[in-house]
Tab-separated table of C-alpha atoms in Angstrom:
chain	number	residue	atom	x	y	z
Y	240	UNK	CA	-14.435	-26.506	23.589
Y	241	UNK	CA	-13.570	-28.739	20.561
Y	242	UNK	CA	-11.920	-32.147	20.609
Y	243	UNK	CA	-8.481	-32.443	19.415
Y	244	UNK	CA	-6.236	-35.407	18.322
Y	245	UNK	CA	-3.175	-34.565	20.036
Y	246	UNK	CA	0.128	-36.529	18.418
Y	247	UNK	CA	3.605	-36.428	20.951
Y	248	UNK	CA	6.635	-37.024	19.194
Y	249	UNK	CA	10.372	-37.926	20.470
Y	250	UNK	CA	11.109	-36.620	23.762
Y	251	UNK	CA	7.467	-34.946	24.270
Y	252	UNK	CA	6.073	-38.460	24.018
Y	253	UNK	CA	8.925	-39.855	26.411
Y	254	UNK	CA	7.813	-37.175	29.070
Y	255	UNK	CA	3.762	-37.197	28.621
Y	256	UNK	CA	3.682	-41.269	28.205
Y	257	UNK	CA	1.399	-41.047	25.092
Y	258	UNK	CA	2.027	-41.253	21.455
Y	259	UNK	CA	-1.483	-39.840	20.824
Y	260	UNK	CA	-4.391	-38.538	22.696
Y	261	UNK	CA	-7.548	-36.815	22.230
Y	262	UNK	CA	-7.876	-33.710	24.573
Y	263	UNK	CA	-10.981	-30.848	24.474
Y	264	UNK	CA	-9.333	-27.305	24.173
Y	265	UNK	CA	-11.093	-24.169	23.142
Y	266	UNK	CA	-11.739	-23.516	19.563
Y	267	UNK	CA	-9.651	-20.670	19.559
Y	268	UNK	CA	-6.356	-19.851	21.841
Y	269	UNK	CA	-2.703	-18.481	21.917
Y	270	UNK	CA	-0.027	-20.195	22.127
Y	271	UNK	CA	0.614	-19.350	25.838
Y	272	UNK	CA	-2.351	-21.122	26.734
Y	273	UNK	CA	-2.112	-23.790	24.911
Y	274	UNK	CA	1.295	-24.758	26.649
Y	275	UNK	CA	-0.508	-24.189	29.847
Y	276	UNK	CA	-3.126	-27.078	29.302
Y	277	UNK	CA	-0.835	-29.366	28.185
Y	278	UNK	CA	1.376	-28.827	30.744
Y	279	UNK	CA	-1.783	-29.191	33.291
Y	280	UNK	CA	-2.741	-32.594	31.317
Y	281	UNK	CA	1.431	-33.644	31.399
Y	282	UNK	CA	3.269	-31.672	34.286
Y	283	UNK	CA	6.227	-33.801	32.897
Y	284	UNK	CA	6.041	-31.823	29.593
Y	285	UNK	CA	6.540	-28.492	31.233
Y	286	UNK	CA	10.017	-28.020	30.894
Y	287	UNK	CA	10.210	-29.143	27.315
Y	288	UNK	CA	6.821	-26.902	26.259
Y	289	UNK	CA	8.524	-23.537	25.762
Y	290	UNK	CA	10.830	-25.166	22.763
Y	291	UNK	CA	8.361	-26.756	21.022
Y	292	UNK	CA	6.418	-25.588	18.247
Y	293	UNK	CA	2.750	-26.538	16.992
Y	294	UNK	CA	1.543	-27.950	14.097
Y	295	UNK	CA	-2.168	-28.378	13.031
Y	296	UNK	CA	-3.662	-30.534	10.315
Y	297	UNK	CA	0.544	-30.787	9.563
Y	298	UNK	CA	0.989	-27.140	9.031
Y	299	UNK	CA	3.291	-25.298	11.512
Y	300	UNK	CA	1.076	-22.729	13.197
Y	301	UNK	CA	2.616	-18.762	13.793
Y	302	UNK	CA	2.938	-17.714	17.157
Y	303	UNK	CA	-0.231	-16.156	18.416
Y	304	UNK	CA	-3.899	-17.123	18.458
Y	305	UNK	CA	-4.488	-20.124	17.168
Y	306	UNK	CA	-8.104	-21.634	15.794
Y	307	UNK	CA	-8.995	-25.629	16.307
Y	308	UNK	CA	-12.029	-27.525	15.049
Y	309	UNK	CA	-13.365	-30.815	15.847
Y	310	UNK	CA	-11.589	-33.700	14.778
Y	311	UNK	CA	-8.403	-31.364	14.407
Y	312	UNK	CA	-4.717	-32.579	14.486
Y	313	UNK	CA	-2.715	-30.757	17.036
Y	314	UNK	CA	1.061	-32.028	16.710
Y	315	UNK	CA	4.057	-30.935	19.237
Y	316	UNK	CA	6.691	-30.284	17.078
Y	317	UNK	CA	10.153	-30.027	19.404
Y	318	UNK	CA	13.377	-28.924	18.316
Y	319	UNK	CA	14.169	-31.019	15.365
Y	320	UNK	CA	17.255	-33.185	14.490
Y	321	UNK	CA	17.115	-34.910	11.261
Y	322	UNK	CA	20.185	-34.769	8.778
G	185	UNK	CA	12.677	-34.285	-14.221
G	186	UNK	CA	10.566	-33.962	-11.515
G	187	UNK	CA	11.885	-33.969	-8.228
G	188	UNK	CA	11.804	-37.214	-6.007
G	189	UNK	CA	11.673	-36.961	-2.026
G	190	UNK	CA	10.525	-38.990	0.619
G	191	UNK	CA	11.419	-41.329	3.690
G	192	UNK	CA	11.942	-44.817	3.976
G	193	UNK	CA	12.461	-47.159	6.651
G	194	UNK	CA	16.074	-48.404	7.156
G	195	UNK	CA	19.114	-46.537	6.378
G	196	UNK	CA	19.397	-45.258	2.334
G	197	UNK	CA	21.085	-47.660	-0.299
G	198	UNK	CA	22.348	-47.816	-3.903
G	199	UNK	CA	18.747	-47.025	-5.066
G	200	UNK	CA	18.619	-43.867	-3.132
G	201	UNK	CA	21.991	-42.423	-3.751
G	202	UNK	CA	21.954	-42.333	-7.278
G	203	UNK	CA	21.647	-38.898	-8.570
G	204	UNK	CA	19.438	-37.211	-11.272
G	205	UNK	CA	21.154	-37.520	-14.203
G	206	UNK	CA	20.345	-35.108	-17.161
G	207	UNK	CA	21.595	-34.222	-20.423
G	208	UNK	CA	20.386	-30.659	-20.321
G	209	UNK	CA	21.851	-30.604	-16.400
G	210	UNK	CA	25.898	-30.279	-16.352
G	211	UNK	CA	26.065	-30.007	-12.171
G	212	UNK	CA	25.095	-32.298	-9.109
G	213	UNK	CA	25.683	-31.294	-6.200
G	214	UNK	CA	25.003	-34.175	-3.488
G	215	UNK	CA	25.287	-34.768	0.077
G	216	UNK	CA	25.240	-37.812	1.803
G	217	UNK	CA	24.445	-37.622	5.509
G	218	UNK	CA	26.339	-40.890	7.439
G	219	UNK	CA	25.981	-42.132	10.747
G	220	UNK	CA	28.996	-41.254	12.808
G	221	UNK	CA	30.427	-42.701	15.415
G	222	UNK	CA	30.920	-39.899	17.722
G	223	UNK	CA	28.912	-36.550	18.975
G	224	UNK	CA	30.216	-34.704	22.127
G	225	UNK	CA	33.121	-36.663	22.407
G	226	UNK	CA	31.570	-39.870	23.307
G	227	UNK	CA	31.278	-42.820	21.075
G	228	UNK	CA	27.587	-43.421	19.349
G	229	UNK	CA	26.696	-47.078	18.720
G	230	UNK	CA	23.337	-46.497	16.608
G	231	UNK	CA	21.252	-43.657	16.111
G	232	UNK	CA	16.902	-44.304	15.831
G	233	UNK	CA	15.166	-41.998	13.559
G	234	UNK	CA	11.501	-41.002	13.803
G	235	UNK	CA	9.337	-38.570	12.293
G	236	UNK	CA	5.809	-37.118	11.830
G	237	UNK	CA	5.379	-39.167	8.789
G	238	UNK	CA	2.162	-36.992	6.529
G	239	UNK	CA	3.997	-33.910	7.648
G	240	UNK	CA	7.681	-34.337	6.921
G	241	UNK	CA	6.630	-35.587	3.187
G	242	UNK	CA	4.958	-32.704	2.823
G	243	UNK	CA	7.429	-30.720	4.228
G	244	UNK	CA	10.429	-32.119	2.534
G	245	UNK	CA	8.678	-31.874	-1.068
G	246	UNK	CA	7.599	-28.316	-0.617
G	247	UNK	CA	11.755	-27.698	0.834
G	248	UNK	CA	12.879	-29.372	-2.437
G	249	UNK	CA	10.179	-27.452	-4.496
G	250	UNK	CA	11.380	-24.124	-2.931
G	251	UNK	CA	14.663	-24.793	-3.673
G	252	UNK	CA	13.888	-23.712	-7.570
G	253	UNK	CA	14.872	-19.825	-6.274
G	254	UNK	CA	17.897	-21.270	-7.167
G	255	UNK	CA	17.130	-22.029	-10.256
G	256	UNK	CA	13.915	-22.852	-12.149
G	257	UNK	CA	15.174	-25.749	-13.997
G	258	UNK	CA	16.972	-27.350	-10.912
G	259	UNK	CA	15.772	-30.661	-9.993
G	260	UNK	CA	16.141	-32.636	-6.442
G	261	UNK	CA	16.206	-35.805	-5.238
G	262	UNK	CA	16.189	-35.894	-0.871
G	263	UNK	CA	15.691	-39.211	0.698
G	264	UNK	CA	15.496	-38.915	4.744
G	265	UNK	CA	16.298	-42.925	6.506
G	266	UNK	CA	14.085	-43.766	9.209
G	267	UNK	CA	14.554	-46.078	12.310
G	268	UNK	CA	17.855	-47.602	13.681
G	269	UNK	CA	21.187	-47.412	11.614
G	270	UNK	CA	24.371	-48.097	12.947
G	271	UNK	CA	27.625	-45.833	12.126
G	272	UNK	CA	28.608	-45.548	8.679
G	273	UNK	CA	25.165	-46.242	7.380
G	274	UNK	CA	23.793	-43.576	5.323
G	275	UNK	CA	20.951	-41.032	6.460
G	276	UNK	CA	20.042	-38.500	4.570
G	277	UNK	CA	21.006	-38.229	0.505
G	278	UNK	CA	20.413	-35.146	-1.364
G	279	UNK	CA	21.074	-33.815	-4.941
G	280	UNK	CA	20.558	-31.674	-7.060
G	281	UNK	CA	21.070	-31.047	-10.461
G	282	UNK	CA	21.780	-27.643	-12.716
G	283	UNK	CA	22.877	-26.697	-16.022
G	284	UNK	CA	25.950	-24.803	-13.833
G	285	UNK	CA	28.131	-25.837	-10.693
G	286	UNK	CA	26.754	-22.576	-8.937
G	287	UNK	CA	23.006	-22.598	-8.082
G	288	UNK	CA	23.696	-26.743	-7.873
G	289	UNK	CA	25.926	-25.955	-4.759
G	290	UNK	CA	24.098	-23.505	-3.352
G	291	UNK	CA	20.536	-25.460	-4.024
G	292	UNK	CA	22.003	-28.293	-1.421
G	293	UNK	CA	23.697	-26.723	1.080
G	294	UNK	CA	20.552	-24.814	1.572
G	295	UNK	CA	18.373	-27.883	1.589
G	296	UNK	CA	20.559	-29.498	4.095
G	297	UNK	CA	19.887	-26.788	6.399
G	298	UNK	CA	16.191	-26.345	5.784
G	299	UNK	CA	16.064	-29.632	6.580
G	300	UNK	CA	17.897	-29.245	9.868
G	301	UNK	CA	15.305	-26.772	10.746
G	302	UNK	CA	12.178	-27.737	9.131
G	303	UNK	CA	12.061	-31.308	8.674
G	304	UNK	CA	9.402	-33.109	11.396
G	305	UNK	CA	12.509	-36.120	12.380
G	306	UNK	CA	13.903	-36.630	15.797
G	307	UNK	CA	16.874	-38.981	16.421
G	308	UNK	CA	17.814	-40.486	19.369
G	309	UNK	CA	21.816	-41.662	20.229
G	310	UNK	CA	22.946	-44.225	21.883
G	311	UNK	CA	26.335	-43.981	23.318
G	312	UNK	CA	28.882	-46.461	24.028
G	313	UNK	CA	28.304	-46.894	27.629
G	314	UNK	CA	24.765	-48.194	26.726
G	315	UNK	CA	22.789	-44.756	27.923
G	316	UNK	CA	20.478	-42.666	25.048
G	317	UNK	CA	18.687	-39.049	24.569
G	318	UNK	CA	16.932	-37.643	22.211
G	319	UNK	CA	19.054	-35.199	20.312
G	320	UNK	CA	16.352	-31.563	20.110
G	321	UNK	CA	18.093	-29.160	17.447
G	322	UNK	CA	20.909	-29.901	15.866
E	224	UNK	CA	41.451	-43.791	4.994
E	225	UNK	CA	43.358	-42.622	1.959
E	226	UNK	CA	42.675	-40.252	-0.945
E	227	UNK	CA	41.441	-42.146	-4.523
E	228	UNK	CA	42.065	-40.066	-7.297
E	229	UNK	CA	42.613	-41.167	-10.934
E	230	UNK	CA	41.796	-40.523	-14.744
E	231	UNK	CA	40.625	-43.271	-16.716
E	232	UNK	CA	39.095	-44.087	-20.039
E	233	UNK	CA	35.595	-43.096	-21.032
E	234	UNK	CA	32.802	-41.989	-18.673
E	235	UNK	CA	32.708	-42.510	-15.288
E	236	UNK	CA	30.416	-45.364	-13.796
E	237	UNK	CA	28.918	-46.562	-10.871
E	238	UNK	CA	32.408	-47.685	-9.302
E	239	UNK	CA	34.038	-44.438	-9.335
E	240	UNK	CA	30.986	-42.799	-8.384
E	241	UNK	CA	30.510	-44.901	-5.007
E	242	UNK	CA	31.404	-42.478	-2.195
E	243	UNK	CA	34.226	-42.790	0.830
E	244	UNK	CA	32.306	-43.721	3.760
E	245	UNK	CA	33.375	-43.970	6.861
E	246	UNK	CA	31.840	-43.802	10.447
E	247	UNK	CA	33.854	-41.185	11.904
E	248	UNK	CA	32.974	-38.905	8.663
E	249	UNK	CA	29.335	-37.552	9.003
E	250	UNK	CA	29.208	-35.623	5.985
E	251	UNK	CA	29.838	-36.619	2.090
E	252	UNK	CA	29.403	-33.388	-0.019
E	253	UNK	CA	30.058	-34.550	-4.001
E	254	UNK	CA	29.888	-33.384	-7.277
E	255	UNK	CA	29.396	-34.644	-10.421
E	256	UNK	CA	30.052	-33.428	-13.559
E	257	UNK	CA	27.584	-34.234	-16.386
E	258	UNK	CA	28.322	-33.603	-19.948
E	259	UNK	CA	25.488	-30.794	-21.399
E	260	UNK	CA	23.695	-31.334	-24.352
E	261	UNK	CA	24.315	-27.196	-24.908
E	262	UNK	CA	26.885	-24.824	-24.572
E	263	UNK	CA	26.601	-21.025	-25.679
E	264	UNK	CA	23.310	-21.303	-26.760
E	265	UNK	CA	24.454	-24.314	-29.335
E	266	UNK	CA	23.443	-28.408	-28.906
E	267	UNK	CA	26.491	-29.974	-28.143
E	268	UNK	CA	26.386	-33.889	-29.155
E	269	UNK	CA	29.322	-34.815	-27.664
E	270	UNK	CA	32.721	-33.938	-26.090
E	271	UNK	CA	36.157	-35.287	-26.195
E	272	UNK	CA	38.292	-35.040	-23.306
E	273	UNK	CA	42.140	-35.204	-23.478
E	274	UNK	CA	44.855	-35.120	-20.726
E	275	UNK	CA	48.935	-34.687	-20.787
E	276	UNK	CA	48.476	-38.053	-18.215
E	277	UNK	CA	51.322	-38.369	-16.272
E	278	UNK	CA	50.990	-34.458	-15.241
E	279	UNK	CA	48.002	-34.652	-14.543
E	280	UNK	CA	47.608	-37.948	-12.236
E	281	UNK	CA	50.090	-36.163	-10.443
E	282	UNK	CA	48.337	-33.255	-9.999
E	283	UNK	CA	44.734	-34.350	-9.372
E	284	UNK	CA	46.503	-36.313	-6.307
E	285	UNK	CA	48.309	-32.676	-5.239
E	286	UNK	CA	44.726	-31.272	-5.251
E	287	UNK	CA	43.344	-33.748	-3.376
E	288	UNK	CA	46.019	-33.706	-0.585
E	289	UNK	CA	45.907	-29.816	-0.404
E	290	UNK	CA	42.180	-30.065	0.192
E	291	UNK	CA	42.766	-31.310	3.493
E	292	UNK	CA	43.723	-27.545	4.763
E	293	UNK	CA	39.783	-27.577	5.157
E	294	UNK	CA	39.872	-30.593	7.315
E	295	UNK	CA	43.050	-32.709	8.358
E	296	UNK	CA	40.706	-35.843	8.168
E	297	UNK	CA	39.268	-35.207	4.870
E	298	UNK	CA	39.164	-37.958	2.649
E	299	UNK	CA	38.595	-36.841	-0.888
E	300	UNK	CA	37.758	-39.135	-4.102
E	301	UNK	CA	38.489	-37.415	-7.311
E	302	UNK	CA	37.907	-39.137	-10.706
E	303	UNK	CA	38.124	-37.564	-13.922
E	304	UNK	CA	37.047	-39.542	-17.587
E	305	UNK	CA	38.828	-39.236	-20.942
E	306	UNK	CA	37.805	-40.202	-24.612
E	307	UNK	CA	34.911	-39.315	-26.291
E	308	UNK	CA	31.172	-39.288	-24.057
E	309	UNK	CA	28.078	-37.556	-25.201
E	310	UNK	CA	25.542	-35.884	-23.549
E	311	UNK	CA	24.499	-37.189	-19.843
E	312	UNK	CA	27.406	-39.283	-19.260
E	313	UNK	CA	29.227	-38.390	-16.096
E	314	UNK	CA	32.879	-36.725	-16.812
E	315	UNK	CA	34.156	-36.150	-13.567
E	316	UNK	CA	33.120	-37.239	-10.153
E	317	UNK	CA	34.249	-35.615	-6.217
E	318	UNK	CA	33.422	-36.700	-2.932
E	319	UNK	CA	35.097	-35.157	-0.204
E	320	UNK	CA	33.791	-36.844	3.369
E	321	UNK	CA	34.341	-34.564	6.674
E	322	UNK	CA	33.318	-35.435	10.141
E	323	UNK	CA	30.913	-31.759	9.085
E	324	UNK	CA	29.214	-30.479	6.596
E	325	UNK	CA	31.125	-27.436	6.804
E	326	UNK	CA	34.208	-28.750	5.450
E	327	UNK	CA	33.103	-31.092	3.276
E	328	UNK	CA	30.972	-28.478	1.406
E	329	UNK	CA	34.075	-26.405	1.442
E	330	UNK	CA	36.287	-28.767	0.129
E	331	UNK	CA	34.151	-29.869	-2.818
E	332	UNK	CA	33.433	-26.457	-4.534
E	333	UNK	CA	37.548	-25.672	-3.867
E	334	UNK	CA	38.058	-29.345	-5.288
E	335	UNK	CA	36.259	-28.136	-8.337
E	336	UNK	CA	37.679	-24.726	-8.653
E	337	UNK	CA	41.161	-25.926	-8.556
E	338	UNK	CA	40.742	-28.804	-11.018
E	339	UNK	CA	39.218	-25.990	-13.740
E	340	UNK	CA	42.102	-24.119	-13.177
E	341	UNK	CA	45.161	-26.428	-13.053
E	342	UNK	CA	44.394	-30.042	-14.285
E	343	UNK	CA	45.720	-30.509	-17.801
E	344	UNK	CA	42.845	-31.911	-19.274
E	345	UNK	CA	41.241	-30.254	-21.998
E	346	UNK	CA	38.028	-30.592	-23.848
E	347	UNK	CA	36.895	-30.683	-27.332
E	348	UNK	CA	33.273	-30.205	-28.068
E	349	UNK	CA	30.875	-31.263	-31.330
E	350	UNK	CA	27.973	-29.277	-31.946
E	351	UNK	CA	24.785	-30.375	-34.164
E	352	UNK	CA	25.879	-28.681	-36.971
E	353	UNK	CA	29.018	-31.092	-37.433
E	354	UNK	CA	31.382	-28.477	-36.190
E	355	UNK	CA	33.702	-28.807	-33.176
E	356	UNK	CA	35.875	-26.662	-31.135
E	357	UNK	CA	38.749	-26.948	-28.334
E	358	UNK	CA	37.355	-25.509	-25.422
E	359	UNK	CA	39.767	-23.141	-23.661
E	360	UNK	CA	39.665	-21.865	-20.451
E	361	UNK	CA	36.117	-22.318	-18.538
Z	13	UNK	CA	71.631	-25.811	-26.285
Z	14	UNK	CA	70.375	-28.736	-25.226
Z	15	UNK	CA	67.584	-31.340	-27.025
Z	16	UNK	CA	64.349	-31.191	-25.243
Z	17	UNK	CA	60.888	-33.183	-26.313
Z	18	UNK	CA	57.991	-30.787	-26.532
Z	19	UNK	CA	54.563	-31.908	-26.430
Z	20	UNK	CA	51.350	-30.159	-27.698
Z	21	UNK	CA	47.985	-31.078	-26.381
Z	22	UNK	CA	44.651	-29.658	-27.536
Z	23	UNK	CA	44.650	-26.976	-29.833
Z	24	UNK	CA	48.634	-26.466	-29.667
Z	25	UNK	CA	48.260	-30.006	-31.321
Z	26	UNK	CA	46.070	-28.527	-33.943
Z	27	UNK	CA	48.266	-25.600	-35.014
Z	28	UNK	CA	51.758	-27.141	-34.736
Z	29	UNK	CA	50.585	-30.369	-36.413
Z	30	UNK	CA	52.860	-32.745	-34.016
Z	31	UNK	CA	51.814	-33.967	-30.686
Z	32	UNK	CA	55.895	-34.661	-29.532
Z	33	UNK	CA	58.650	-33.321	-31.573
Z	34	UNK	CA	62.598	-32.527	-30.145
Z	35	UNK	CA	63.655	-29.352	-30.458
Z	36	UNK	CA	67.272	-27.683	-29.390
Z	37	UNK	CA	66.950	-25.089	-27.003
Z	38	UNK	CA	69.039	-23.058	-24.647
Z	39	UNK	CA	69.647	-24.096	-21.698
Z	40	UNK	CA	68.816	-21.120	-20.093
Z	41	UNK	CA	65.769	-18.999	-20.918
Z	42	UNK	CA	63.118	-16.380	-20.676
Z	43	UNK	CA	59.197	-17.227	-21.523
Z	44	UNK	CA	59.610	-14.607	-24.011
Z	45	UNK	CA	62.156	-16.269	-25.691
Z	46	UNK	CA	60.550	-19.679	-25.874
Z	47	UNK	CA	57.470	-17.633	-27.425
Z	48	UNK	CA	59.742	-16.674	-29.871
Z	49	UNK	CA	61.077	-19.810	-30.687
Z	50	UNK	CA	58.164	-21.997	-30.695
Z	51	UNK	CA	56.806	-19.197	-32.732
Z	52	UNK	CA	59.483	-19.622	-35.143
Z	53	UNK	CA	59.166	-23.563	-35.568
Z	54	UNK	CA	55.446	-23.193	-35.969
Z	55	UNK	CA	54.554	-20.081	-37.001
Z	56	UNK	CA	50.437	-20.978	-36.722
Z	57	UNK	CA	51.069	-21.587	-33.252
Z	58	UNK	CA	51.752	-17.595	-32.604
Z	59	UNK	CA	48.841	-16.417	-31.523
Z	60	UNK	CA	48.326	-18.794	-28.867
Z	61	UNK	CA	51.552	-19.545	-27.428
Z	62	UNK	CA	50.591	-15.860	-24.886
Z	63	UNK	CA	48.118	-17.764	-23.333
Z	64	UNK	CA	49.837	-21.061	-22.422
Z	65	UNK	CA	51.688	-22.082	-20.096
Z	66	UNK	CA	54.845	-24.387	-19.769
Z	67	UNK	CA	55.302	-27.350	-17.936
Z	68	UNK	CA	59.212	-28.600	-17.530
Z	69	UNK	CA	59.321	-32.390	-15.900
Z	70	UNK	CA	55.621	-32.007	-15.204
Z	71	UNK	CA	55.823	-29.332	-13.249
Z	72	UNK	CA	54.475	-25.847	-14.320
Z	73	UNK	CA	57.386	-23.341	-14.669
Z	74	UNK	CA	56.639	-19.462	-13.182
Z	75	UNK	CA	57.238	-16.798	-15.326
Z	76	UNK	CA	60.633	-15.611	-15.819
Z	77	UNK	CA	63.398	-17.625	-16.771
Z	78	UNK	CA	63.684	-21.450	-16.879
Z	79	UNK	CA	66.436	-24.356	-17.454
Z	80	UNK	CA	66.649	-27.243	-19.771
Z	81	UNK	CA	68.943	-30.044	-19.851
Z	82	UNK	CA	69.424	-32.744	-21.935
Z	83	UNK	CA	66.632	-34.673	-22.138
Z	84	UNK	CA	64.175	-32.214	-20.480
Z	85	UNK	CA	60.607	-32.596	-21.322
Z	86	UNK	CA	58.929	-29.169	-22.000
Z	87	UNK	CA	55.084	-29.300	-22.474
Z	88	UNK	CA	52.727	-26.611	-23.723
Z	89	UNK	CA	49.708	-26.029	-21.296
Z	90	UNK	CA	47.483	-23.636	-23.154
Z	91	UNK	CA	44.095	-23.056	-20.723
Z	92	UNK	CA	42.710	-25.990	-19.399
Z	93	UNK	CA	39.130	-26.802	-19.566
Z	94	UNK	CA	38.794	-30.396	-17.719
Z	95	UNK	CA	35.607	-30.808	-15.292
């Protein structure tokens, strides 16, 4: 296990009641489990999980496994709606 | 000309809006996203804009750097407002600038929606009758 | 709010290039046209525009109105410059504000197309070699 | 015939060497015919009078025939290049 910052933005943060939080996740997992430990740590969040994509260290990650350090920025990046 | 993108806080002015102007560039294309004072058929009083800050500046300089397929001498400016703005305030302001009309139009209408899709910003509405969401997609 | 549409004498500045905004109009999709420092592969050092005036007023504000088949609530602003302006200066300037971006975007580039065809303004370039040229047809 | 101003912008200018002149014309008549007779007056005109336009009143005339009155104003278009 590593520990991650976690960042919530716009209706994810509404729902988990945290701007930013530091969970421990394993250094290496898909995206499928991902969504199930934060919906563990936020049940609130599970509805809204499935839309959202991830970012880490501000990079959008592709769908499948997925590699985290220490110290690493995971971001929750839901639908967007600038413009 | 280099490009120019970024986001500031408060909705975009005078400073913001004006376009890249040069010689060797005949064609700007701009858009100007406004506040409006309506979505879904209800009436919007404000809008709040928030973003991802380190990410969406990356983001929206590598959108306006990849918008150079449409031509290599094209350059952008995109400004993206942040925080509350009420209707009729300005939003978003792109442009960009060509030697020809062509790849200028197609250079922003593409930004615009890479923007919609890309771009790490959320806005919430508030409606007339005082109740708000977040708007997700768009 | 109502069409603005006008030619007037020398390049076009910061007033005419001030966009309609309005809150129920989301979108603003402009163009400017920039006088080019090169045409056909020759410097240009500046341009002379001429009109047949009272045709053309009256058609610029035709164009305008018929750009509304993209949008009933279109409001378009449509300025075009006359006299003598050199490289950089602004020449003519659109803005054509939609409740989408659809329309607006629409409008603009048809705004554009039509004015190339059927406004009676013609241009007159100089190139760096002293010579000049009527430009016909573009 | 009637008496009609003409007016020459651009390059017409140029060639017929008078922005506004009055010219009698028939009333009634093809754009082959004014061709011909505006080739006449100004003979350097010639070879660009096929590629203009008219304008009667400040309104573009469609090809075929037109009508002048008294007074009419009849303005050369040749192409446009505004923008």
């Amino acid at each position: 296990m590593v520990g991650v910052s976690v960042l919530y933005f716009a209706a994810t943060r509404d729902l988990a009641g945290v701007a930013e939080e530091r969970l421990d996740l394993p250094a290496e997992l898909d995206h499928v489990e991902l969504r199930a430990r934060l919906a563990a740590a936020h049940p609130r969040l599970a509805a809204l999980l499935p839309t959202c994509r991830f970012a880490v260290d501000e990079e959008i990650v592709p769908p499948g496994a997925m590699r985290l350090r220490d110290g690493s920025c995971l971001a929750l990046i839901p639908p967007v709606s600038g413009g | 000309m280099a490009n120019v993108t970024g986001l500031v806080d408060g909705p975009l002015g005078v400073a913001q809006r004006s376009p890249p102007l040069s010689p060797g560039n005949g064609a700007v294309a701009s858009f100007l996203g406004v506040v409006r004072d309506h979505a879904k058929g209800r009436g919007v009083t404000r809008l709040h804009y928030e973003c991802y800050r380190p990410m969406a500046e990356k983001v929206l300089a590598r959108i306006a750097d990849d918008a150079r397929r449409f031509d290599p001498a094209l350059v952008v400016t995109a400004w993206h407002g942040l925080g509350t703005m009420v209707p009729g305030e300005v939003s978003l302001v792109l442009h960009a600038s060509s030697a020809h009309r062509g790849p200028a139009f197609d250079a922003v209408r593409w930004l615009l929606e890479e923007i919609k899709r890309e771009l790490p910003v959320w806005k919430r509405q508030t409606f007339d009758d005082g109740s708000d969401e977040w708007v997700h997609g768009s």
